[in-house]
XYZ file of C-alpha atoms in Angstrom:
166
model
C -42.818 -86.086 96.492
C -42.355 -82.445 97.401
C -40.913 -79.644 95.355
C -40.042 -76.264 96.886
C -38.787 -73.163 95.163
C -38.162 -69.565 96.160
C -39.438 -66.817 93.881
C -36.183 -64.873 94.209
C -32.799 -65.978 95.495
C -31.928 -62.412 96.537
C -35.065 -62.164 98.670
C -34.733 -64.965 101.212
C -36.983 -65.383 104.261
C -35.671 -64.950 107.804
C -33.730 -68.052 108.877
C -36.105 -68.756 111.782
C -39.093 -68.850 109.395
C -37.618 -71.323 106.874
C -38.601 -74.480 108.846
C -42.198 -73.220 108.991
C -42.291 -72.426 105.278
C -40.895 -75.866 104.413
C -42.828 -77.900 107.004
C -44.392 -81.057 105.602
C -47.703 -82.477 106.716
C -50.232 -80.445 108.641
C -49.288 -76.828 109.316
C -52.343 -76.793 111.593
C -50.796 -79.461 113.834
C -47.447 -77.711 114.226
C -49.078 -74.315 114.782
C -51.267 -75.847 117.489
C -48.165 -77.332 119.090
C -46.529 -73.882 119.103
C -49.691 -72.271 120.508
C -50.273 -74.961 123.123
C -53.957 -74.973 122.181
C -56.259 -75.506 119.179
C -56.136 -72.830 116.491
C -58.973 -70.375 116.249
C -60.216 -69.918 112.673
C -61.946 -66.750 111.522
C -63.424 -66.873 108.015
C -63.272 -63.698 105.958
C -64.657 -65.209 102.726
C -66.131 -68.495 101.631
C -67.869 -69.053 98.331
C -67.574 -69.368 94.575
C -65.091 -67.280 92.615
C -63.717 -67.246 89.098
C -60.016 -68.027 89.069
C -57.431 -65.631 87.707
C -55.069 -66.681 84.937
C -52.261 -66.924 87.498
C -54.331 -69.181 89.782
C -55.258 -71.443 86.867
C -51.586 -71.806 85.950
C -50.653 -72.534 89.572
C -53.276 -75.271 89.644
C -51.764 -76.842 86.527
C -54.465 -75.838 84.046
C -53.080 -75.920 80.517
C -53.952 -75.208 76.912
C -57.294 -73.786 75.861
C -58.683 -74.175 79.382
C -56.496 -71.244 80.459
C -58.671 -68.941 78.341
C -61.968 -70.266 79.684
C -63.632 -69.190 82.923
C -62.939 -71.620 85.753
C -65.020 -71.509 88.892
C -63.697 -72.662 92.268
C -64.790 -72.811 95.874
C -62.545 -70.360 97.720
C -62.100 -70.116 101.473
C -60.130 -67.321 103.122
C -59.370 -67.448 106.838
C -57.151 -66.044 109.539
C -55.558 -68.524 111.942
C -55.037 -67.452 115.544
C -52.660 -69.186 117.932
C -52.442 -68.027 121.553
C -52.497 -64.374 120.549
C -55.116 -61.694 119.862
C -53.559 -61.040 116.449
C -53.758 -63.600 113.633
C -50.637 -65.656 112.920
C -51.489 -66.805 109.403
C -53.703 -65.602 106.565
C -54.758 -68.612 104.475
C -56.594 -69.118 101.211
C -57.806 -72.487 99.970
C -58.849 -72.961 96.345
C -60.874 -76.003 95.333
C -61.655 -76.136 91.594
C -65.239 -77.324 91.134
C -64.096 -80.469 89.316
C -62.199 -81.384 92.515
C -65.327 -81.197 94.678
C -66.850 -84.560 93.898
C -67.764 -87.405 96.199
C -66.197 -87.220 99.666
C -64.286 -84.045 98.830
C -67.550 -82.053 98.806
C -67.110 -81.818 102.571
C -64.354 -79.250 101.917
C -67.165 -76.765 101.197
C -68.539 -77.229 104.719
C -65.543 -76.710 106.991
C -67.047 -73.676 108.737
C -64.457 -72.678 111.381
C -62.541 -75.965 111.331
C -58.911 -75.853 110.184
C -58.543 -77.573 106.806
C -55.556 -79.510 108.166
C -57.957 -81.620 110.259
C -59.441 -83.005 107.030
C -56.461 -83.116 104.665
C -53.928 -84.620 107.050
C -56.090 -87.074 108.952
C -54.008 -89.756 110.619
C -50.805 -87.771 110.070
C -50.509 -88.517 106.369
C -48.479 -86.397 103.993
C -49.705 -85.475 100.546
C -47.902 -85.198 97.226
C -47.377 -81.516 96.639
C -45.536 -78.764 94.869
C -44.679 -75.662 96.903
C -43.631 -72.132 96.071
C -42.416 -69.606 98.604
C -42.534 -65.879 98.019
C -42.586 -62.588 99.868
C -45.906 -60.755 99.847
C -46.797 -57.324 101.221
C -48.325 -59.030 104.331
C -45.423 -61.417 104.960
C -43.829 -64.631 103.726
C -46.157 -67.002 101.926
C -45.999 -70.672 101.138
C -48.285 -71.693 98.324
C -48.836 -75.402 97.982
C -50.607 -77.344 95.257
C -51.763 -80.642 96.735
C -52.897 -83.891 95.201
C -55.568 -85.089 97.633
C -56.968 -88.456 96.534
C -56.442 -87.511 92.884
C -57.970 -84.073 93.267
C -55.945 -80.885 92.879
C -56.292 -78.059 95.366
C -54.213 -75.031 96.284
C -53.537 -73.634 99.748
C -51.689 -70.372 100.315
C -50.528 -69.535 103.837
C -49.010 -66.154 104.657
C -47.144 -65.831 107.956
C -48.167 -62.495 109.456
C -46.108 -60.132 111.662
C -47.750 -61.412 114.892
C -46.374 -64.875 114.177
C -42.867 -63.556 113.624
C -42.956 -61.415 116.748
C -43.531 -64.507 118.940
C -40.937 -67.080 119.921
C -40.283 -69.347 116.969
């Protein structure tokens, strides 16, 4: 089940970007199709960070846990298609309690797109999505349920993506 919502009705994304913001399944796969080649991933940060109050709320944290520090594994990357400029700025947040068992491999992706792991065999995941306009571009922020573990992925479509043929 998917839920999408815009942060402001008066501030709607460009019509040609809406299918990308609402795309189900692996964004990696459809970006690679557009590029005609595998995505290039450049990491800008990967490591432990304390979550902000906003991030905790977005992940569904409630009650007294909102006031307590919550550590997560955070990965920030730029995704490049067939261009010298990045198409997408992405941030993945994995709360530490989600990194158990097989999901520990999410800490060792290096320069592999996360879509290769999350959407193996073309599966779709239960999610809740929010779309909003950021200073860098239009962002889709998706909270996924991956095998009973909650994680958050934010993907901001950058100007280089919009300047290409959608």
